[in-house]
mmCIF file of C-alpha atoms in Angstrom:
data_model
loop_
_atom_site.group_PDB
_atom_site.id
_atom_site.type_symbol
_atom_site.label_atom_id
_atom_site.label_comp_id
_atom_site.label_asym_id
_atom_site.label_seq_id
_atom_site.Cartn_x
_atom_site.Cartn_y
_atom_site.Cartn_z
ATOM 1 C CA MET V 675 -164.473 -125.575 224.299
ATOM 2 C CA ASP V 676 -166.850 -125.433 227.274
ATOM 3 C CA ILE V 677 -164.984 -127.100 230.121
ATOM 4 C CA ASP V 678 -167.554 -126.370 232.829
ATOM 5 C CA GLY V 679 -170.727 -126.944 230.809
ATOM 6 C CA ASP V 680 -172.239 -123.520 231.437
ATOM 7 C CA GLY V 681 -172.926 -122.836 227.762
ATOM 8 C CA HIS V 682 -170.045 -120.384 227.320
ATOM 9 C CA ASN V 683 -166.842 -121.131 225.439
ATOM 10 C CA ASP V 684 -163.739 -121.123 227.626
ATOM 11 C CA VAL V 685 -160.035 -120.839 226.814
ATOM 12 C CA LEU V 686 -157.496 -123.275 228.227
ATOM 13 C CA SER V 687 -153.770 -122.638 227.959
ATOM 14 C CA GLY V 688 -150.501 -124.157 229.030
ATOM 15 C CA SER V 689 -147.622 -121.969 230.171
ATOM 16 C CA TRP V 690 -143.838 -121.814 230.338
ATOM 17 C CA PRO V 691 -143.816 -122.423 234.130
ATOM 18 C CA GLY V 692 -146.085 -125.436 233.584
ATOM 19 C CA GLU V 693 -149.402 -124.606 235.225
ATOM 20 C CA LEU V 694 -152.569 -124.821 233.124
ATOM 21 C CA PHE V 695 -154.650 -121.638 232.959
ATOM 22 C CA LEU V 696 -158.426 -121.509 232.497
ATOM 23 C CA PHE V 697 -160.085 -118.356 231.165
ATOM 24 C CA ARG V 698 -163.812 -118.836 231.747
ATOM 25 C CA GLY V 699 -166.193 -117.512 229.124
ATOM 26 C CA THR V 700 -168.901 -115.103 230.242
ATOM 27 C CA ALA V 701 -172.408 -114.285 229.011
ATOM 28 C CA ASP V 702 -171.245 -111.166 227.139
ATOM 29 C CA GLY V 703 -168.637 -113.101 225.127
ATOM 30 C CA SER V 704 -165.635 -111.890 227.095
ATOM 31 C CA PHE V 705 -163.363 -113.981 229.323
ATOM 32 C CA ALA V 706 -162.650 -113.836 233.035
ATOM 33 C CA ALA V 707 -159.109 -113.467 234.354
ATOM 34 C CA GLY V 708 -157.017 -116.603 234.107
ATOM 35 C CA GLU V 709 -157.022 -119.068 236.987
ATOM 36 C CA MET V 710 -154.679 -121.997 237.558
ATOM 37 C CA LEU V 711 -156.563 -125.210 236.909
ATOM 38 C CA LYS V 712 -156.790 -127.564 239.906
ATOM 39 C CA ASP V 713 -157.345 -131.303 240.247
ATOM 40 C CA LYS V 714 -159.977 -133.159 242.290
ATOM 41 C CA ASN V 715 -157.848 -132.681 245.426
ATOM 42 C CA SER V 716 -157.698 -128.893 244.891
ATOM 43 C CA GLU V 717 -154.016 -129.127 243.951
ATOM 44 C CA ILE V 718 -152.716 -126.936 241.120
ATOM 45 C CA ILE V 719 -152.056 -129.027 238.004
ATOM 46 C CA CYS V 720 -148.421 -128.664 236.940
ATOM 47 C CA ILE V 721 -147.143 -131.936 235.505
ATOM 48 C CA GLY V 722 -143.465 -132.344 236.327
ATOM 49 C CA GLY V 723 -143.569 -129.215 238.469
ATOM 50 C CA GLY V 724 -142.652 -128.728 242.100
ATOM 51 C CA ILE V 725 -139.517 -128.443 244.213
ATOM 52 C CA THR V 726 -136.505 -130.740 243.883
ATOM 53 C CA GLU V 727 -133.076 -130.669 245.500
ATOM 54 C CA ASP V 728 -129.941 -132.269 244.089
ATOM 55 C CA ALA V 729 -127.073 -133.894 245.970
ATOM 56 C CA GLY V 730 -125.135 -130.634 246.007
ATOM 57 C CA GLY V 731 -127.869 -128.759 247.839
ATOM 58 C CA ARG V 732 -129.140 -126.808 244.810
ATOM 59 C CA THR V 733 -132.913 -126.413 244.758
ATOM 60 C CA THR V 734 -134.871 -126.207 241.513
ATOM 61 C CA ILE V 735 -138.438 -124.953 241.351
ATOM 62 C CA ARG V 736 -140.462 -125.869 238.274
ATOM 63 C CA GLY V 737 -143.533 -123.670 238.232
ATOM 64 C CA SER V 738 -144.726 -120.123 238.838
ATOM 65 C CA ALA V 739 -142.270 -118.756 241.406
ATOM 66 C CA GLU V 740 -140.590 -115.390 241.829
ATOM 67 C CA PHE V 741 -137.632 -113.810 243.592
ATOM 68 C CA GLU V 742 -138.060 -110.946 246.022
ATOM 69 C CA LYS V 743 -135.849 -108.940 248.419
ATOM 70 C CA GLY V 744 -132.938 -108.755 246.045
ATOM 71 C CA GLY V 745 -133.151 -112.440 245.253
ATOM 72 C CA SER V 746 -132.666 -113.631 248.830
ATOM 73 C CA VAL V 747 -136.199 -115.041 249.062
ATOM 74 C CA VAL V 748 -138.258 -117.069 246.593
ATOM 75 C CA LEU V 749 -142.055 -117.108 246.756
ATOM 76 C CA TYR V 750 -143.733 -120.316 245.577
ATOM 77 C CA ARG V 751 -147.360 -121.222 246.275
ATOM 78 C CA GLY V 752 -147.447 -119.479 249.616
ATOM 79 C CA LYS V 753 -143.999 -120.692 250.677
ATOM 80 C CA ARG V 754 -141.025 -118.428 251.318
ATOM 81 C CA LEU V 755 -137.714 -120.135 250.578
ATOM 82 C CA GLU V 756 -134.303 -118.651 251.394
ATOM 83 C CA ASN V 757 -131.889 -118.383 248.496
ATOM 84 C CA THR V 758 -128.258 -118.418 249.665
ATOM 85 C CA PRO V 759 -124.890 -119.090 247.997
ATOM 86 C CA GLN V 760 -124.692 -122.263 250.076
ATOM 87 C CA LYS V 761 -128.182 -123.441 249.070
ATOM 88 C CA PRO V 762 -129.013 -121.666 245.808
ATOM 89 C CA ILE V 763 -132.441 -121.768 244.180
ATOM 90 C CA SER V 764 -133.162 -121.665 240.475
ATOM 91 C CA ILE V 765 -136.540 -121.305 238.772
ATOM 92 C CA THR V 766 -137.502 -122.976 235.510
ATOM 93 C CA GLY V 767 -140.576 -124.368 233.779
ATOM 94 C CA THR V 768 -142.043 -127.400 232.051
ATOM 95 C CA ALA V 769 -143.434 -125.593 228.960
ATOM 96 C CA SER V 770 -146.865 -127.230 229.170
ATOM 97 C CA VAL V 771 -149.162 -127.451 226.140
ATOM 98 C CA VAL V 772 -152.732 -128.635 226.690
ATOM 99 C CA SER V 773 -155.539 -129.963 224.518
ATOM 100 C CA ALA V 774 -159.024 -130.671 225.909
ATOM 101 C CA ALA V 775 -161.126 -133.507 224.457
ATOM 102 C CA ASP V 776 -163.420 -136.327 225.548
ATOM 103 C CA TRP V 777 -160.595 -138.854 225.299
ATOM 104 C CA ASP V 778 -162.468 -141.810 226.813
ATOM 105 C CA GLY V 779 -165.925 -141.075 225.385
ATOM 106 C CA ASP V 780 -167.709 -140.661 228.716
ATOM 107 C CA GLY V 781 -169.251 -137.280 227.917
ATOM 108 C CA ASP V 782 -166.838 -134.918 229.690
ATOM 109 C CA LEU V 783 -163.608 -133.184 228.716
ATOM 110 C CA ASP V 784 -160.265 -134.731 229.641
ATOM 111 C CA LEU V 785 -156.862 -133.066 229.276
ATOM 112 C CA VAL V 786 -153.952 -134.154 227.107
ATOM 113 C CA VAL V 787 -150.783 -132.340 228.169
ATOM 114 C CA GLY V 788 -147.314 -132.183 226.604
ATOM 115 C CA ASP V 789 -144.141 -131.021 228.356
ATOM 116 C CA ILE V 790 -140.642 -129.765 227.623
ATOM 117 C CA ASN V 791 -139.214 -133.282 227.850
ATOM 118 C CA GLY V 792 -141.297 -134.391 224.872
ATOM 119 C CA ARG V 793 -143.711 -136.529 226.858
ATOM 120 C CA VAL V 794 -147.512 -136.544 226.637
ATOM 121 C CA TYR V 795 -149.881 -137.193 229.533
ATOM 122 C CA LEU V 796 -153.572 -137.895 229.939
ATOM 123 C CA VAL V 797 -155.367 -136.159 232.803
ATOM 124 C CA ARG V 798 -158.719 -137.904 233.105
ATOM 125 C CA ASN V 799 -161.840 -136.057 234.135
ATOM 126 C CA GLU V 800 -163.475 -138.237 236.777
ATOM 127 C CA GLY V 801 -166.239 -135.716 237.307
ATOM 128 C CA THR V 802 -168.925 -134.616 234.862
ATOM 129 C CA ALA V 803 -169.321 -132.256 231.928
ATOM 130 C CA LYS V 804 -170.503 -129.541 234.344
ATOM 131 C CA ALA V 805 -168.308 -130.314 237.366
ATOM 132 C CA TYR V 806 -164.836 -131.440 236.338
ATOM 133 C CA ALA V 807 -162.644 -133.442 238.718
ATOM 134 C CA PHE V 808 -159.233 -134.153 237.243
ATOM 135 C CA ALA V 809 -157.261 -137.212 238.337
ATOM 136 C CA LYS V 810 -153.498 -137.742 238.549
ATOM 137 C CA GLU V 811 -151.781 -137.610 235.153
ATOM 138 C CA GLU V 812 -150.791 -140.810 233.377
ATOM 139 C CA PRO V 813 -148.271 -141.055 230.510
ATOM 140 C CA LEU V 814 -149.791 -141.900 227.137
ATOM 141 C CA VAL V 815 -148.490 -145.041 225.445
ATOM 142 C CA ALA V 816 -148.322 -145.832 221.732
ATOM 143 C CA GLY V 817 -147.331 -149.185 220.310
ATOM 144 C CA GLY V 818 -146.456 -150.402 223.806
ATOM 145 C CA ARG V 819 -144.042 -147.520 224.523
ATOM 146 C CA THR V 820 -144.407 -144.241 226.382
ATOM 147 C CA ILE V 821 -144.681 -141.395 223.881
ATOM 148 C CA GLN V 822 -141.480 -139.354 223.569
ATOM 149 C CA VAL V 823 -140.933 -136.820 220.765
ATOM 150 C CA GLY V 824 -137.566 -135.360 221.697
ATOM 151 C CA SER V 825 -138.618 -132.166 223.424
ATOM 152 C CA ARG V 826 -141.451 -129.618 223.708
ATOM 153 C CA ALA V 827 -144.379 -131.912 222.972
ATOM 154 C CA GLY V 828 -147.389 -130.019 221.613
ATOM 155 C CA PRO V 829 -150.403 -132.375 221.551
ATOM 156 C CA CYS V 830 -153.697 -131.981 219.714
ATOM 157 C CA VAL V 831 -156.638 -134.410 219.642
ATOM 158 C CA ALA V 832 -158.971 -134.933 216.652
ATOM 159 C CA ASP V 833 -160.534 -137.653 214.490
ATOM 160 C CA TRP V 834 -158.118 -137.847 211.553
ATOM 161 C CA ASP V 835 -159.443 -140.954 209.797
ATOM 162 C CA GLY V 836 -163.175 -140.409 210.234
ATOM 163 C CA ASP V 837 -163.813 -143.605 212.205
ATOM 164 C CA GLY V 838 -165.544 -141.852 215.101
ATOM 165 C CA ASP V 839 -162.748 -142.071 217.681
ATOM 166 C CA LEU V 840 -160.029 -139.606 218.625
ATOM 167 C CA ASP V 841 -156.481 -139.747 217.300
ATOM 168 C CA LEU V 842 -153.465 -137.969 218.767
ATOM 169 C CA PHE V 843 -151.172 -135.476 217.025
ATOM 170 C CA VAL V 844 -147.942 -134.294 218.630
ATOM 171 C CA GLY V 845 -145.753 -131.409 217.531
ATOM 172 C CA ALA V 846 -142.117 -131.248 218.615
ATOM 173 C CA ASP V 847 -139.253 -128.831 219.084
ATOM 174 C CA ASP V 848 -137.709 -129.922 215.772
ATOM 175 C CA GLY V 849 -140.781 -128.692 213.864
ATOM 176 C CA SER V 850 -142.164 -132.139 213.119
ATOM 177 C CA VAL V 851 -145.756 -133.346 213.520
ATOM 178 C CA SER V 852 -146.498 -136.989 214.326
ATOM 179 C CA LEU V 853 -149.825 -138.838 214.191
ATOM 180 C CA TYR V 854 -150.734 -141.617 216.612
ATOM 181 C CA ARG V 855 -153.834 -143.348 215.268
ATOM 182 C CA ASN V 856 -156.399 -144.710 217.694
ATOM 183 C CA ILE V 857 -156.684 -148.398 216.823
ATOM 184 C CA GLY V 858 -158.898 -149.032 219.840
ATOM 185 C CA THR V 859 -162.392 -147.669 220.335
ATOM 186 C CA LYS V 860 -164.034 -144.392 221.267
ATOM 187 C CA THR V 861 -164.324 -145.450 224.907
ATOM 188 C CA ASP V 862 -161.130 -147.506 225.128
ATOM 189 C CA PRO V 863 -158.436 -145.739 223.066
ATOM 190 C CA LYS V 864 -155.246 -147.554 222.058
ATOM 191 C CA LEU V 865 -152.589 -145.725 220.082
ATOM 192 C CA ALA V 866 -150.528 -147.166 217.251
ATOM 193 C CA VAL V 867 -146.881 -146.302 216.639
ATOM 194 C CA SER V 868 -146.325 -142.849 215.220
ATOM 195 C CA LEU V 869 -146.585 -141.770 211.596
ATOM 196 C CA GLN V 870 -144.753 -138.558 210.761
ATOM 197 C CA LEU V 871 -147.041 -136.198 208.855
ATOM 198 C CA VAL V 872 -144.679 -133.213 208.759
ATOM 199 C CA GLY V 873 -140.914 -133.549 208.807
ATOM 200 C CA ALA V 874 -138.391 -131.798 211.012
ATOM 201 C CA VAL V 875 -136.947 -128.459 209.943
ATOM 202 C CA GLN V 876 -133.327 -127.824 209.093
ATOM 203 C CA ARG V 877 -131.305 -126.453 211.997
ATOM 204 C CA ARG V 878 -129.538 -123.210 211.100
ATOM 205 C CA SER V 879 -126.808 -121.187 212.737
ATOM 206 C CA ARG V 880 -127.310 -117.469 213.385
ATOM 207 C CA ASP V 881 -125.310 -116.693 210.222
ATOM 208 C CA GLN V 882 -127.715 -118.870 208.210
ATOM 209 C CA THR V 883 -130.862 -117.028 209.313
ATOM 210 C CA PRO V 884 -133.105 -116.690 206.237
ATOM 211 C CA SER V 885 -134.451 -113.393 204.925
ATOM 212 C CA GLU V 886 -137.743 -114.966 203.795
ATOM 213 C CA ALA V 887 -140.299 -116.898 205.838
ATOM 214 C CA GLN V 888 -139.387 -120.559 206.349
ATOM 215 C CA ARG V 889 -140.849 -123.138 208.713
ATOM 216 C CA GLY V 890 -139.516 -123.007 212.253
ATOM 217 C CA SER V 891 -139.464 -125.103 215.416
ATOM 218 C CA ARG V 892 -141.818 -125.845 218.360
ATOM 219 C CA SER V 893 -144.770 -127.107 216.313
ATOM 220 C CA LYS V 894 -148.219 -126.354 217.741
ATOM 221 C CA ILE V 895 -151.154 -127.971 215.954
ATOM 222 C CA CYS V 896 -154.778 -127.355 215.076
ATOM 223 C CA VAL V 897 -156.827 -129.844 213.023
ATOM 224 C CA ALA V 898 -159.716 -128.416 210.975
ATOM 225 C CA ASP V 899 -161.361 -128.775 207.558
ATOM 226 C CA TRP V 900 -159.823 -125.557 206.242
ATOM 227 C CA ASN V 901 -161.092 -125.741 202.661
ATOM 228 C CA GLY V 902 -164.452 -127.424 203.305
ATOM 229 C CA ASP V 903 -163.750 -130.539 201.267
ATOM 230 C CA GLY V 904 -164.768 -132.913 204.053
ATOM 231 C CA LYS V 905 -161.206 -133.876 204.958
ATOM 232 C CA PRO V 906 -159.313 -132.603 208.034
ATOM 233 C CA ASP V 907 -156.293 -130.382 207.351
ATOM 234 C CA LEU V 908 -153.358 -129.314 209.528
ATOM 235 C CA LEU V 909 -152.580 -125.823 210.784
ATOM 236 C CA VAL V 910 -149.117 -125.732 212.348
ATOM 237 C CA GLY V 911 -147.749 -122.802 214.339
ATOM 238 C CA ASP V 912 -144.036 -122.388 214.928
ATOM 239 C CA LEU V 913 -141.199 -120.262 216.289
ATOM 240 C CA ALA V 914 -138.865 -118.900 213.615
ATOM 241 C CA SER V 915 -136.135 -116.328 213.064
ATOM 242 C CA LEU V 916 -135.949 -113.947 210.126
ATOM 243 C CA LYS V 917 -133.297 -111.565 208.889
ATOM 244 C CA PRO V 918 -135.094 -108.275 208.150
ATOM 245 C CA ASN V 919 -134.934 -107.147 204.552
ATOM 246 C CA ARG V 920 -134.125 -103.488 205.080
ATOM 247 C CA PRO V 921 -131.906 -101.051 203.139
ATOM 248 C CA ALA V 922 -128.377 -100.369 204.335
ATOM 249 C CA PRO V 923 -128.105 -97.310 206.627
ATOM 250 C CA ASN V 924 -126.947 -94.035 205.139
ATOM 251 C CA ALA V 925 -123.833 -92.296 206.459
ATOM 252 C CA GLU V 926 -125.731 -90.372 209.143
ATOM 253 C CA GLU V 927 -127.632 -93.433 210.345
ATOM 254 C CA LYS V 928 -124.482 -95.548 210.411
ATOM 255 C CA ALA V 929 -122.604 -92.947 212.471
ATOM 256 C CA LYS V 930 -125.457 -92.836 214.996
ATOM 257 C CA GLN V 931 -125.603 -96.635 215.236
ATOM 258 C CA ASP V 932 -121.852 -96.886 215.710
ATOM 259 C CA GLN V 933 -122.051 -94.352 218.532
ATOM 260 C CA ILE V 934 -124.818 -96.337 220.248
ATOM 261 C CA ARG V 935 -122.792 -99.561 220.017
ATOM 262 C CA LYS V 936 -119.810 -97.713 221.510
ATOM 263 C CA GLU V 937 -121.956 -96.564 224.448
ATOM 264 C CA LEU V 938 -123.235 -100.102 224.963
ATOM 265 C CA GLU V 939 -119.790 -101.665 225.436
ATOM 266 C CA PRO V 940 -119.009 -100.270 228.921
ATOM 267 C CA LEU V 941 -122.594 -100.887 230.058
ATOM 268 C CA GLN V 942 -122.349 -104.534 229.038
ATOM 269 C CA LYS V 943 -119.075 -104.904 230.970
ATOM 270 C CA GLN V 944 -120.574 -103.132 233.982
ATOM 271 C CA ARG V 945 -123.578 -105.459 233.968
ATOM 272 C CA ASN V 946 -121.405 -108.571 233.682
ATOM 273 C CA ASP V 947 -119.234 -107.390 236.587
ATOM 274 C CA LEU V 948 -122.293 -106.684 238.745
ATOM 275 C CA ILE V 949 -123.779 -110.126 238.041
ATOM 276 C CA ALA V 950 -120.475 -111.809 238.891
ATOM 277 C CA LYS V 951 -120.312 -109.868 242.167
ATOM 278 C CA TYR V 952 -123.953 -110.687 242.972
ATOM 279 C CA ARG V 953 -123.183 -114.403 242.827
ATOM 280 C CA THR V 954 -120.562 -114.110 245.550
ATOM 281 C CA VAL V 955 -122.226 -111.917 248.176
ATOM 282 C CA SER V 956 -124.501 -113.105 250.967
ATOM 283 C CA PRO V 957 -128.172 -112.083 251.086
ATOM 284 C CA GLY V 958 -128.879 -108.722 252.636
ATOM 285 C CA GLU V 959 -128.747 -105.027 251.828
ATOM 286 C CA ASP V 960 -125.599 -105.330 249.686
ATOM 287 C CA ARG V 961 -127.294 -107.921 247.489
ATOM 288 C CA GLU V 962 -130.432 -105.838 247.124
ATOM 289 C CA LYS V 963 -128.308 -102.848 246.141
ATOM 290 C CA LEU V 964 -126.574 -104.959 243.490
ATOM 291 C CA VAL V 965 -129.933 -106.086 242.086
ATOM 292 C CA ASN V 966 -131.033 -102.460 241.770
ATOM 293 C CA GLU V 967 -127.772 -101.591 240.001
ATOM 294 C CA ILE V 968 -128.128 -104.542 237.644
ATOM 295 C CA ASN V 969 -131.706 -103.557 236.808
ATOM 296 C CA GLU V 970 -130.744 -99.913 236.232
ATOM 297 C CA THR V 971 -127.860 -100.918 233.957
ATOM 298 C CA SER V 972 -130.177 -103.279 232.064
ATOM 299 C CA ARG V 973 -132.710 -100.473 231.561
ATOM 300 C CA LYS V 974 -130.027 -98.216 230.100
ATOM 301 C CA MET V 975 -128.899 -100.997 227.768
ATOM 302 C CA GLN V 976 -132.456 -101.736 226.626
ATOM 303 C CA SER V 977 -133.038 -98.060 225.904
ATOM 304 C CA LEU V 978 -129.961 -97.929 223.682
ATOM 305 C CA GLN V 979 -130.617 -101.289 222.041
ATOM 306 C CA GLY V 980 -134.119 -100.130 221.163
ATOM 307 C CA GLN V 981 -132.554 -97.447 218.957
ATOM 308 C CA LEU V 982 -130.644 -100.022 216.898
ATOM 309 C CA PRO V 983 -132.211 -101.957 214.031
ATOM 310 C CA ARG V 984 -132.647 -105.618 214.882
ATOM 311 C CA GLU V 985 -130.299 -107.923 213.027
ATOM 312 C CA ILE V 986 -132.640 -110.873 213.586
ATOM 313 C CA GLU V 987 -136.368 -110.863 214.328
ATOM 314 C CA THR V 988 -138.372 -113.622 215.998
ATOM 315 C CA HIS V 989 -141.681 -114.607 214.433
ATOM 316 C CA GLY V 990 -144.424 -117.148 214.871
ATOM 317 C CA TRP V 991 -145.796 -118.327 211.540
ATOM 318 C CA VAL V 992 -148.833 -120.509 210.902
ATOM 319 C CA TRP V 993 -148.493 -123.048 208.070
ATOM 320 C CA LEU V 994 -151.368 -124.751 206.287
ATOM 321 C CA PHE V 995 -151.041 -128.389 205.180
ATOM 322 C CA LEU V 996 -154.044 -129.451 203.069
ATOM 323 C CA ARG V 997 -155.104 -133.084 203.216
ATOM 324 C CA LYS V 998 -154.871 -134.865 199.866
#
């Protein structure tokens, strides 16, 4: 994908906070440091991001923000916001996923972006293939309704039926993949109601974690002719948990692990007590001291936990679905 038309392939990525990151390709085949993609008004693109305040005075920031000074100040796009017990601030994200394609057939790359709420948006490029200028996002509609796939929409754009226009694929948190065929034209797309290509996965409790690879959640899609038969296939990435298949510990190993777990118990209580205290004190030196104590306790816990075998591991598998 060459988003700026300079002849070098670029990388475009969504993020948990929600901003879209562009890694520009260079002449030697490497990539420049990531930069937050901006629209035609030089505003950072973060669909659903920003600052909101509820009726109770709690402020939520959706985007790349960070706490400093023991949590009493939040930095967000050049702004410094005070975080107090009376007006607390929380930071979260929109889990953006982006696909770049010439959606409206005008010769430049547009953006199709999914978010944590399961919605999909089109960000039109009103510039050119060499000088992009992205407009305000607009929700994509299929069959007369705004697209909604539950949560964590992961869009991908490709020509599935070989008719020369672009169709839309959307992965979801439940592991499913849905196809929205373009029943319009290359320059005036119109999406039909969804057709599920891949079903949802079975939800499992922690005790039901499998010991062999099985499909997981948060489907992310790539469409390609994998086996060269002239038909597009699906590659689907996921998030999955796996119970490691390892031998039971011997007596010496078990004794060591039991001792580590015994040492962890008071540290866990200490950390919980410190967090509870942190939530009640006013900003200032006392709060900064508590943050340092929490971080130090967390480091000790992580050091001990790193010596224990993991009961459950997190993986990201890629599954191949060949087109019949």
